[in-house]
Amino acid sequence: MSTTDLHVHNPVEDLLRQDRIPTIWCPGCGIGTSVNSFAHALLKQNIDLNKTAIVSGIGCSGRVSGYMNLDSFHTTHGRAIPFATGLKLANPELNVIVYSGDGDLAAIGGNHLIHAARRNMDILVVCINNMIYAMTGGQAAATTPSSSVSTTTPYGSYEPELNLVQLVDAAGACFVARWTAYHVMQLERTLEKALKKKGFRFIEVLSPCPTYYQRKNNMGDALQAMLDYKKRSKIQHGCPTWETALTPGGPIIVGEFVDREREDYLTRMRRQLGPHYSEFPPQLEEHVSEGCSKEC
Amino acid sequence: MHADPRCVLTGTHFINGDAACCEGALAAGARYAAGYPITPSTEIVERFAARAPEVGGLFIQMEDEIASSIAIQGMVWGGQKAFTVTSGPGFSLMMEHIGLAAMTETPVVFVDVQRGGPSTGLPTLPSQGDMMQARFGSHGDYAIIALSPNSPQECFDLTVKAFNLAEEFRVPVMFMMDECVGHMTEKVVIPPAEQIEIYPRRHTKKPPEEFGLYEPGPDLVPEMAHAGEGYKVYVTGLTHDRRGYPSLNPAAQKELVFRLFEKIRRAADRLVMVEADELDGADVVVVSYGITSRVALRAVQMARAKGIKVGTLRLICVWPFPEKLIRELAGKVKALVMPELNMGQVVIELERCAAGQCKVISVPHAGGTVHDPAEILAAIERGAR
């Protein structure tokens, strides 16, 4: 290394597909910030990265899976959770993480979110909530705060916003937390904790969308969003989730709200099946590539 | 490679087509299934739910058909063989994920026990109304393989074949049953495991640094690796390059879409599966598939009794279509007659391949029951004139 080479190895570099950088995310977006916390959490937890798969749906946050240097699955709009469910069932050794957006997980994928929490499927779901459909151009989402302007609610949204942490808590998630893109250290610690835990885990990360949400609603730039998060956030671990609604201009309750023990789907299945379940390795080891040279 | 004897219910059974399909899936090595209840397909996964735990597998009843159709793809990338089972309305919901499976080259099997439509239609009564949906239902351009059994025995044999073809071509295979075949009870002989050929997954032997998930082999089919094996696979429904990385430009789109087509088109002659009878010297040939082929046989017997020279051609593999065979046949006969339990779907392809060389007579049916052989006989008589 020459003395002029100032490159300092960033510990999370190996966790990202360097040949895919730069990302498509806008300046000021919180998705990348959350990915940084996630990467640090993976490193600190010393997770076997060869046994870690990341699944996402569509949209800005849906691109996270492709930037991570893990087994990456970029699926269809709203369907990351059922894909992850199949993946986990087929190979219970995998750490399966769903990383996607609010439009994806809460609206089109809302039913899957509820049922994965109810089943207590052993997956970690990180939901980036930027309160808007960003990649498609700023349409209203299920999480768009009431009265907000979006491209499909030009007179302000008439619909109340969905409280995701309350929803997954009610459905039976065993770990539920919320942070914002401002709370990078707290998010990292919560991710570490969630990575260790078994069962359905859900972390909501509020993220600014300066391009489509902030600007349309005269909320200033990304820095303003950060100042806003700082000012409005109240850390209340264990807060009942029905008290965590995100109201326009109201307090943002953040923290770890739910941490309960529930038998996860596969553990329960095996316990209940008892002797009816006979485990034997699948016969797929006889891997061949001869097929490829076969004449057609 | 042969079937795992622990999964094969070797013996002679008196079971229906749905049960035979379930046994076929188990024999083929599928231990995992996801599904959502819908008549008349449900018996397949009901049986699978009871059988799978015995062989270390499971059935998960998902919240809807959309979830089922992608959960099975997660199962495949997790290293298993998996399938889902549905009927027309559920099949419609699964369309987006048939496209995903085609695009990501995920070897899965979709079983559709067809019932009358459109919409909720006739839940407990037969139809063959999903044949074009099987071929063209998802958006964009892609190629699939579709098989159509006409007996419980074939529900077993061809289910095994469906899984083998899915693995061989890394393609979603549509298994197009119909209510009659699904609920028909007949003798089914399940051979010993060592007599059941299994096409093993095309898993790569290359180390991760040399491996490209979408690097085509000589037959244009790439090798696979699963999650958790250190390959860091990148699977996306976006247009992608040979590594699997998104590549949103017309050149990448052309390379990928042409290959998805070509890998099936190139093997089309080998994929043709038909059952032909008395084609030589025939004036009229009745072309059919699924349950309709059994009804057509009665009409053919009646026509022969009247001295008409009638041959039969049953399509076992409907997609890809036996294009070359039909072209040759159309040049020799006066007419091709095609009864279907729909308003005329596969007959469009028949007409295209016949290309005006002979008459093509569609015998449509709205579904709900099978044809009256007299309708088919009338069409044969018209064709013979």
XYZ file of C-alpha atoms in Angstrom:
681
model
C 0.000 0.000 0.000
C 1.382 3.384 -0.962
C 1.529 6.128 1.635
C -0.929 8.176 -0.385
C -3.608 5.474 -0.312
C -6.030 6.830 2.219
C -8.540 4.062 1.829
C -9.671 2.859 5.197
C -11.415 -0.482 5.283
C -14.959 -0.017 6.437
C -15.970 -3.057 8.478
C -19.341 -3.299 6.758
C -17.860 -3.222 3.236
C -17.754 -6.990 2.945
C -21.418 -7.153 3.799
C -22.356 -5.093 0.775
C -22.132 -6.069 -2.874
C -19.513 -3.447 -3.703
C -20.066 -3.896 -7.430
C -23.662 -2.730 -6.962
C -22.722 0.533 -5.223
C -23.731 3.389 -5.512
C -27.263 2.649 -4.492
C -30.339 4.056 -6.171
C -31.472 5.788 -2.980
C -31.931 9.561 -2.934
C -29.703 11.805 -0.815
C -31.201 12.113 2.651
C -33.085 8.816 2.456
C -32.940 6.760 5.655
C -32.810 3.298 4.081
C -29.010 3.281 3.701
C -28.603 4.483 7.276
C -30.689 1.571 8.492
C -28.664 -0.847 6.354
C -25.507 0.432 8.033
C -27.004 -0.311 11.465
C -28.133 -3.714 10.200
C -24.680 -4.564 8.843
C -23.036 -3.580 12.120
C -25.555 -5.663 14.044
C -24.796 -8.688 11.849
C -21.062 -8.258 12.457
C -21.429 -7.746 16.196
C -23.692 -10.753 16.544
C -21.144 -12.810 14.622
C -23.915 -14.369 12.577
C -22.904 -17.015 10.035
C -23.285 -14.968 6.882
C -23.365 -18.090 4.743
C -26.493 -19.126 6.588
C -28.182 -15.754 6.370
C -30.681 -14.927 3.662
C -32.353 -11.614 3.004
C -35.684 -11.301 1.246
C -37.481 -8.196 0.068
C -40.399 -7.190 -2.051
C -40.548 -4.252 -4.417
C -39.793 -0.563 -4.024
C -36.931 1.508 -2.644
C -36.558 -0.614 0.494
C -37.053 -3.716 -1.644
C -33.632 -3.017 -3.120
C -31.901 -3.685 0.206
C -31.684 -7.433 -0.459
C -29.711 -6.818 -3.643
C -27.151 -4.583 -2.011
C -26.390 -7.034 0.789
C -23.704 -9.604 0.121
C -25.878 -12.428 1.380
C -28.215 -14.910 -0.279
C -30.521 -12.249 -1.700
C -34.092 -12.636 -2.884
C -35.845 -9.717 -4.537
C -39.364 -11.028 -4.928
C -42.718 -9.561 -5.965
C -44.632 -6.610 -4.540
C -45.887 -7.484 -1.060
C -44.813 -11.110 -1.098
C -41.459 -11.104 0.675
C -42.946 -12.661 3.819
C -44.533 -15.743 2.199
C -41.322 -16.321 0.202
C -39.323 -16.041 3.432
C -41.783 -18.434 5.082
C -41.092 -21.080 2.440
C -37.353 -20.500 2.656
C -37.299 -20.889 6.442
C -39.469 -24.012 6.382
C -37.292 -25.647 3.740
C -34.089 -24.879 5.583
C -34.637 -24.122 9.271
C -30.889 -23.540 9.708
C -31.134 -20.266 7.816
C -31.427 -16.888 9.488
C -34.126 -15.365 7.340
C -34.512 -11.609 7.313
C -37.208 -9.754 5.444
C -36.177 -6.186 4.718
C -38.801 -4.163 2.908
C -40.947 -1.062 2.887
C -44.253 -0.028 4.408
C -46.092 -0.025 1.080
C -44.892 -3.549 0.477
C -45.370 -5.100 3.910
C -48.361 -3.187 5.244
C -50.677 -2.728 2.262
C -50.360 -5.287 -0.535
C -48.582 -7.650 1.856
C -50.670 -6.790 4.925
C -52.353 -10.164 5.070
C -49.041 -11.993 4.966
C -47.689 -9.764 7.754
C -50.621 -10.621 10.003
C -50.421 -14.337 9.349
C -46.664 -14.664 9.695
C -46.968 -12.964 13.102
C -49.892 -15.205 14.046
C -47.995 -18.366 13.042
C -44.903 -17.031 14.769
C -42.767 -17.890 11.787
C -39.133 -17.616 12.842
C -38.136 -14.637 10.700
C -36.987 -11.082 11.380
C -38.908 -8.404 9.519
C -37.381 -4.947 9.171
C -39.915 -2.498 7.816
C -38.678 0.814 6.510
C -41.582 3.194 6.943
C -41.164 6.312 4.841
C -44.927 6.808 4.872
C -45.267 6.867 1.113
C -44.909 4.769 -2.032
C -41.621 6.249 -3.028
C -40.287 4.341 -6.010
C -43.562 4.607 -7.916
C -43.610 8.364 -7.447
C -45.099 9.342 -4.114
C -48.576 7.830 -3.901
C -50.410 7.451 -0.592
C -49.634 4.370 1.516
C -51.510 2.658 4.336
C -49.094 4.447 6.660
C -49.376 7.914 5.092
C -50.354 10.257 7.932
C -53.905 11.490 7.704
C -54.299 14.742 5.729
C -50.888 14.354 4.033
C -50.561 15.357 0.422
C -49.366 12.721 -2.019
C -49.713 12.308 -5.764
C -52.903 10.287 -5.248
C -54.198 12.433 -2.371
C -53.707 15.918 -3.831
C -56.281 17.361 -1.385
C -54.766 15.529 1.566
C -55.368 11.904 2.585
C -58.821 11.167 4.013
C -57.701 7.882 5.520
C -56.236 7.335 8.949
C -52.745 5.847 9.054
C -52.080 2.263 10.116
C -50.045 1.666 13.255
C -47.856 -1.261 12.238
C -46.390 -2.052 15.641
C -49.865 -2.312 17.127
C -50.976 -4.527 14.247
C -48.170 -7.076 14.569
C -48.385 -7.033 18.365
C -52.088 -7.891 18.147
C -51.321 -10.647 15.638
C -48.849 -12.243 18.063
C -45.348 -11.100 17.108
C -42.872 -12.011 19.824
C -40.622 -8.983 19.408
C -41.777 -5.546 18.285
C -39.760 -2.340 18.187
C -39.654 1.023 16.468
C -36.827 3.457 15.835
C -36.170 6.225 13.372
C -33.282 6.777 10.984
C -31.971 9.223 13.591
C -31.570 6.491 16.239
C -28.735 4.583 14.548
C -27.093 3.226 17.680
C -30.370 2.232 19.304
C -31.496 0.571 16.082
C -28.250 -1.372 15.888
C -28.657 -2.659 19.445
C -32.280 -3.596 18.841
C -31.336 -5.397 15.627
C -28.676 -7.313 17.536
C -31.220 -8.353 20.091
C -33.782 -9.268 17.441
C -31.250 -11.319 15.468
C -30.673 -13.464 18.542
C -34.331 -14.050 19.273
C -36.492 -16.842 17.862
C -39.944 -16.327 16.442
C -41.574 -13.530 14.502
C -39.715 -10.282 15.120
C -40.726 -6.923 13.703
C -38.757 -3.695 13.697
C -40.228 -0.564 12.182
C -37.728 2.090 11.112
C -39.126 5.513 10.325
C -37.222 6.981 7.426
C -37.382 10.373 5.751
C -38.406 10.514 2.120
C -37.242 13.993 1.213
C -38.075 13.517 -2.457
C -41.687 12.453 -2.242
C -43.011 12.917 1.278
C -41.143 15.798 2.909
C -41.203 18.066 -0.114
C -44.856 17.516 -1.007
C -45.889 18.301 2.554
C -43.639 21.338 3.058
C -41.726 19.498 5.753
C -38.304 20.698 4.689
C -35.330 18.596 3.678
C -33.848 15.437 5.123
C -31.964 17.364 7.789
C -35.249 18.887 8.902
C -36.714 15.386 9.123
C -33.839 14.320 11.383
C -34.313 17.348 13.613
C -38.003 16.532 13.703
C -37.312 12.913 14.695
C -34.957 14.136 17.393
C -37.458 16.635 18.762
C -40.595 14.498 18.586
C -39.219 11.100 19.586
C -39.880 9.760 23.047
C -38.147 6.553 24.063
C -40.640 4.393 25.944
C -39.576 0.772 26.126
C -42.464 -1.520 26.921
C -45.018 1.076 25.918
C -48.356 -0.592 25.129
C -48.549 -0.570 21.355
C -52.021 0.948 21.297
C -50.407 4.087 22.676
C -47.830 4.334 19.895
C -49.938 5.741 17.050
C -48.065 8.122 14.786
C -50.160 11.251 14.547
C -49.198 14.226 12.385
C -47.049 16.514 14.535
C -47.566 14.311 17.609
C -44.905 12.496 19.603
C -43.089 9.591 17.968
C -42.974 6.819 20.541
C -39.886 4.709 19.905
C -38.286 1.783 21.707
C -38.736 -1.920 22.218
C -42.416 -2.472 22.904
C -42.913 -6.217 22.933
C -40.535 -8.991 23.951
C -42.492 -12.137 24.655
C -41.795 -15.848 24.467
C -43.976 -17.925 22.150
C -43.227 -21.245 20.588
C -42.393 -20.642 16.936
C -44.132 -22.468 14.085
C -41.532 -25.174 13.427
C -40.864 -25.917 17.098
C -44.568 -26.288 17.728
C -45.056 -28.412 14.624
C -42.340 -30.823 15.682
C -43.556 -30.991 19.272
C -47.105 -31.650 18.204
C -46.215 -34.172 15.524
C -43.950 -36.051 17.925
C -43.277 -39.537 16.550
C -45.281 -38.790 13.393
C -42.425 -36.604 12.200
C -39.494 -38.533 10.866
C -36.584 -36.411 9.922
C -34.262 -37.615 7.257
C -32.019 -35.678 4.963
C -33.429 -34.912 1.555
C -32.089 -36.949 -1.291
C -30.898 -33.940 -3.257
C -27.209 -34.511 -2.413
C -26.742 -36.440 -5.597
C -26.082 -33.185 -7.334
C -25.214 -33.552 -10.972
C -24.239 -31.267 -13.723
C -24.209 -34.037 -16.352
C -27.716 -32.962 -17.292
C -26.309 -29.785 -18.743
C -24.263 -31.557 -21.350
C -27.167 -33.712 -22.428
C -28.129 -33.323 -26.048
C -31.515 -31.799 -26.628
C -31.190 -41.278 -9.796
C -34.203 -43.159 -8.485
C -37.033 -42.342 -6.127
C -36.426 -42.626 -2.411
C -38.176 -45.862 -1.335
C -39.227 -44.237 1.947
C -41.502 -41.889 -0.024
C -42.982 -44.361 -2.495
C -46.196 -46.226 -1.729
C -45.358 -49.179 -3.961
C -48.323 -51.404 -4.710
C -51.697 -51.597 -6.434
C -54.212 -49.081 -5.168
C -57.799 -48.105 -5.846
C -57.566 -44.341 -5.450
C -58.713 -41.186 -7.171
C -56.664 -38.869 -9.348
C -56.110 -36.334 -6.584
C -54.658 -39.011 -4.293
C -52.529 -40.388 -7.126
C -51.177 -36.906 -7.826
C -50.165 -36.574 -4.161
C -48.375 -39.931 -4.300
C -46.678 -38.893 -7.511
C -45.358 -35.729 -5.879
C -44.005 -37.717 -2.933
C -42.408 -40.265 -5.223
C -40.840 -37.438 -7.221
C -39.157 -36.192 -4.058
C -41.439 -33.318 -3.123
C -41.679 -33.159 0.637
C -42.944 -29.615 0.793
C -46.151 -28.032 -0.374
C -48.035 -24.838 0.308
C -51.624 -24.319 -0.647
C -54.975 -22.781 0.032
C -58.155 -24.869 0.012
C -60.157 -24.867 -3.203
C -62.449 -27.447 -4.737
C -61.786 -29.764 -6.538
C -58.070 -29.812 -5.778
C -57.987 -29.897 -1.996
C -57.811 -33.668 -1.589
C -54.281 -33.582 -2.988
C -52.880 -31.469 -0.179
C -55.152 -33.011 2.442
C -53.448 -36.306 1.719
C -50.061 -34.613 1.505
C -50.596 -32.991 4.927
C -51.019 -36.468 6.398
C -48.205 -38.118 4.450
C -45.475 -35.467 4.389
C -44.452 -35.478 8.094
C -43.717 -39.203 7.812
C -41.009 -38.344 5.320
C -39.652 -35.242 7.041
C -41.699 -32.774 5.036
C -44.678 -30.573 5.598
C -47.702 -28.917 4.133
C -48.388 -25.351 5.102
C -51.809 -23.893 4.533
C -51.084 -20.309 3.606
C -53.402 -17.323 3.931
C -54.178 -17.293 0.212
C -53.117 -18.661 -3.155
C -50.763 -15.781 -3.811
C -48.820 -16.625 -0.662
C -48.824 -20.325 -1.563
C -47.481 -19.717 -5.041
C -44.446 -17.851 -3.734
C -43.893 -19.857 -0.530
C -43.151 -22.878 -2.721
C -40.468 -20.861 -4.485
C -38.888 -20.033 -1.121
C -38.929 -23.774 -0.427
C -37.107 -24.513 -3.668
C -34.414 -21.912 -3.018
C -34.141 -23.399 0.464
C -33.073 -26.669 -1.185
C -36.308 -28.636 -1.473
C -38.709 -29.800 -4.126
C -42.087 -28.160 -3.674
C -45.458 -27.699 -5.316
C -48.794 -26.026 -4.904
C -52.237 -27.195 -5.804
C -55.243 -25.149 -6.823
C -58.198 -24.751 -9.146
C -59.159 -22.025 -11.624
C -59.848 -19.060 -9.318
C -56.713 -19.780 -7.295
C -54.712 -20.360 -10.459
C -55.696 -16.856 -11.579
C -54.296 -15.461 -8.333
C -51.048 -17.347 -8.814
C -50.290 -15.924 -12.228
C -47.783 -13.292 -11.115
C -45.718 -15.953 -9.407
C -45.766 -18.266 -12.401
C -44.016 -15.366 -14.114
C -41.603 -15.026 -11.209
C -40.773 -18.741 -11.347
C -40.211 -18.516 -15.108
C -38.041 -15.407 -14.739
C -35.964 -16.725 -11.837
C -35.884 -20.245 -13.341
C -37.252 -21.840 -10.218
C -38.187 -25.514 -10.671
C -41.673 -25.809 -9.198
C -44.899 -27.580 -10.054
C -48.305 -25.898 -10.113
C -51.185 -28.384 -10.078
C -54.481 -27.009 -11.399
C -57.509 -29.266 -11.024
C -59.739 -27.364 -13.419
C -63.362 -26.534 -12.702
C -65.964 -24.589 -14.627
C -65.517 -20.840 -14.952
C -65.344 -17.926 -15.461
C -65.150 -16.562 -11.929
C -66.461 -18.859 -9.189
C -68.277 -20.744 -11.914
C -68.879 -24.403 -11.155
C -66.809 -25.313 -8.092
C -67.438 -29.053 -8.137
C -67.809 -29.657 -11.850
C -65.264 -30.173 -14.612
C -63.793 -27.924 -17.253
C -60.613 -27.460 -19.230
C -60.962 -23.714 -19.149
C -57.499 -22.829 -17.854
C -55.419 -24.171 -20.715
C -54.550 -20.801 -22.201
C -54.124 -19.276 -18.763
C -51.521 -21.968 -18.075
C -49.601 -20.919 -21.149
C -50.090 -17.162 -21.253
C -51.609 -16.145 -17.911
C -48.705 -14.217 -16.436
C -47.570 -10.945 -17.928
C -44.664 -10.714 -20.311
C -43.162 -13.423 -22.454
C -42.025 -16.750 -21.093
C -42.337 -20.453 -21.835
C -43.628 -23.197 -19.571
C -44.421 -26.895 -19.827
C -47.993 -28.159 -19.267
C -49.058 -31.788 -18.923
C -52.596 -33.151 -18.975
C -53.420 -36.573 -17.485
C -56.561 -38.549 -18.404
C -56.583 -41.159 -15.642
C -55.618 -41.585 -11.988
C -52.712 -43.755 -13.155
C -51.443 -40.880 -15.236
C -51.992 -38.499 -12.330
C -49.301 -40.530 -10.601
C -46.970 -41.125 -13.545
C -47.168 -37.639 -14.973
C -46.790 -35.875 -11.624
C -43.410 -37.573 -11.338
C -42.702 -36.469 -14.899
C -43.796 -32.890 -14.095
C -41.247 -32.631 -11.277
C -38.552 -34.167 -13.474
C -39.201 -31.690 -16.261
C -39.215 -28.786 -13.801
C -35.757 -29.824 -12.615
C -34.405 -30.590 -16.059
C -35.406 -27.255 -17.538
C -35.489 -25.086 -14.399
C -38.978 -24.062 -15.365
C -42.382 -23.980 -13.662
C -44.438 -26.954 -14.866
C -48.240 -26.752 -15.001
C -50.025 -29.972 -14.173
C -53.437 -29.513 -15.777
C -55.873 -31.988 -14.298
C -59.636 -31.579 -14.447
C -62.335 -32.301 -11.906
C -63.296 -35.613 -13.548
C -59.781 -36.989 -13.523
C -59.193 -35.646 -10.000
C -62.260 -37.330 -8.550
C -62.262 -40.464 -10.687
C -61.308 -43.608 -8.763
C -59.445 -46.330 -10.617
C -56.647 -48.799 -10.216
C -53.277 -47.097 -9.803
C -50.096 -49.120 -9.844
C -47.210 -47.492 -8.057
C -43.972 -49.215 -9.049
C -41.056 -49.935 -6.738
C -38.874 -46.897 -6.081
C -35.985 -48.260 -8.128
C -38.196 -48.192 -11.208
C -39.051 -44.517 -10.793
C -36.534 -42.272 -12.525
C -35.865 -38.952 -10.841
C -34.112 -36.065 -12.543
C -31.880 -34.617 -9.854
C -31.596 -30.905 -9.290
C -29.027 -29.263 -11.515
C -26.943 -28.224 -8.602
C -23.608 -26.740 -9.486
C -20.336 -28.386 -8.570
C -18.423 -25.169 -9.081
C -17.020 -23.207 -6.178
C -18.883 -19.953 -5.400
C -16.243 -17.710 -7.000
C -16.617 -19.442 -10.383
C -20.372 -19.809 -10.318
C -22.952 -17.756 -12.202
C -26.545 -18.451 -11.185
C -27.834 -17.694 -14.686
C -24.860 -18.853 -16.728
C -26.537 -21.041 -19.374
C -25.313 -24.585 -19.950
C -25.024 -26.092 -23.453
C -28.778 -26.705 -23.451
C -29.344 -23.134 -22.249
C -30.374 -24.281 -18.770
C -28.254 -22.850 -15.944
C -27.170 -24.721 -12.848
C -28.538 -23.904 -9.421
C -27.333 -23.266 -5.911
C -29.452 -22.803 -2.814
C -29.519 -20.319 0.028
C -27.249 -21.269 2.906
C -24.531 -22.904 0.821
C -22.160 -19.965 0.607
C -22.960 -19.035 -2.983
C -24.604 -15.710 -2.028
C -27.159 -16.191 -4.758
C -28.935 -13.119 -6.058
C -32.415 -13.982 -7.251
C -34.613 -11.236 -8.664
C -37.687 -10.976 -10.852
C -36.078 -7.992 -12.517
C -34.356 -8.547 -15.834
C -30.936 -9.778 -14.803
C -27.542 -10.679 -16.168
C -25.768 -14.005 -15.852
C -24.806 -13.316 -12.253
C -28.413 -12.544 -11.417
C -27.761 -8.825 -11.022
C -30.488 -6.492 -12.260
C -29.615 -5.158 -15.677
C -32.296 -2.899 -16.987
C -31.482 -2.525 -20.630
C -32.894 -3.948 -23.869
C -29.815 -6.071 -24.559
C -30.067 -7.870 -21.221
C -33.819 -8.262 -21.710
C -33.282 -9.770 -25.142
C -30.633 -12.213 -23.973
C -32.718 -13.371 -21.031
C -36.173 -13.563 -22.611
C -34.902 -15.253 -25.771
C -33.105 -17.839 -23.645
C -36.175 -18.482 -21.453
C -38.066 -19.239 -24.666
C -35.328 -21.032 -26.466
C -34.475 -23.512 -23.705
C -37.998 -24.938 -24.075
C -38.394 -24.404 -27.828
C -35.142 -26.205 -28.573
C -36.315 -29.249 -26.627
C -39.885 -29.111 -27.950
C -39.591 -32.191 -30.192
C -38.281 -34.222 -27.315
C -41.007 -32.891 -25.012
C -43.835 -33.987 -27.310
C -45.905 -36.618 -25.552
C -48.879 -37.960 -27.448
C -50.912 -41.118 -27.658
C -51.850 -41.822 -31.262
C -54.151 -44.466 -32.706
C -54.929 -45.331 -36.343
C -53.505 -42.149 -37.793
C -52.390 -43.927 -40.996
C -55.022 -43.570 -43.650
C -57.371 -41.630 -41.408
C -59.717 -39.113 -42.992
C -60.456 -37.486 -39.677
C -58.347 -37.292 -36.543
C -59.843 -36.395 -33.198
C -57.365 -34.377 -31.148
C -58.033 -34.133 -27.434
C -56.491 -34.087 -23.973
C -57.488 -34.900 -20.409
C -60.909 -36.338 -19.643
C -62.227 -35.333 -23.074
C -59.982 -37.939 -24.694
C -61.907 -40.692 -22.935
C -65.265 -39.356 -24.050
C -63.991 -38.840 -27.584
C -63.098 -42.516 -27.774
C -66.790 -43.451 -27.669
C -67.530 -41.056 -30.518
C -64.634 -42.527 -32.488
C -65.974 -46.054 -31.994
C -69.408 -44.905 -33.208
C -67.855 -43.260 -36.274
C -65.803 -46.332 -37.093
C -68.946 -48.435 -36.882
C -70.337 -46.166 -39.577
C -67.290 -46.854 -41.725
C -65.517 -43.522 -41.216
C -61.739 -43.718 -41.024
C -61.002 -41.943 -37.761
C -57.741 -41.702 -35.893
C -57.107 -40.267 -32.458
C -54.368 -38.109 -31.117
C -54.207 -37.396 -27.408
C -52.007 -34.586 -26.195
C -50.306 -35.594 -22.958
C -47.919 -32.645 -23.070
C -50.070 -29.747 -24.268
C -47.449 -26.987 -23.944
C -45.182 -26.951 -25.823
C -47.634 -27.910 -28.542
C -46.702 -30.766 -30.958
C -46.396 -28.303 -33.790
C -44.433 -30.407 -36.269
C -46.661 -33.450 -35.798
C -49.844 -31.448 -36.366
C -48.378 -29.802 -39.461
C -47.608 -33.218 -40.974
C -50.953 -34.652 -39.943
C -52.920 -31.708 -41.326
C -51.409 -32.373 -44.734
C -52.770 -35.934 -44.783
C -56.296 -35.723 -43.372
C -59.561 -34.096 -44.360
C -60.243 -32.734 -40.912
C -58.985 -32.398 -37.382
C -61.727 -32.428 -34.762
C -61.012 -31.023 -31.321
C -63.450 -31.408 -28.457
C -62.461 -29.448 -25.342
C -64.281 -28.608 -22.117
C -63.961 -24.943 -22.983
C -65.178 -22.660 -25.705
C -62.196 -23.493 -27.893
C -58.761 -22.756 -26.482
C -56.072 -25.221 -27.583
C -57.918 -25.497 -30.907
C -56.551 -22.029 -31.717
C -53.083 -23.532 -31.672
C -54.325 -26.499 -33.693
C -55.703 -24.156 -36.351
C -52.458 -22.217 -36.439
C -50.400 -25.365 -37.016
C -52.853 -26.854 -39.517
C -52.457 -23.597 -41.456
C -55.401 -24.182 -43.739
C -54.236 -27.602 -44.961
C -57.406 -29.270 -43.654
C -60.638 -28.436 -41.884
C -60.292 -27.799 -38.159
C -63.508 -28.366 -36.265
C -63.828 -27.199 -32.693
C -66.348 -28.945 -30.472
C -66.729 -26.460 -27.646
C -68.347 -27.122 -24.272
C -69.159 -24.687 -21.486
C -68.088 -27.206 -18.826
C -70.013 -28.717 -15.929
C -70.074 -32.177 -17.461
C -68.337 -33.981 -20.275
C -69.328 -33.974 -23.954
C -72.145 -36.042 -25.273
C -70.284 -38.398 -27.675
C -72.990 -37.609 -30.256
C -71.722 -34.002 -30.503
C -68.239 -35.256 -31.277
C -69.619 -37.842 -33.706
C -71.496 -35.106 -35.563
C -68.276 -33.131 -35.896
C -66.419 -36.222 -37.165
C -69.142 -36.796 -39.762
C -68.897 -33.163 -40.874
C -65.159 -33.516 -41.158
C -65.367 -36.716 -43.208
C -67.584 -35.135 -45.830
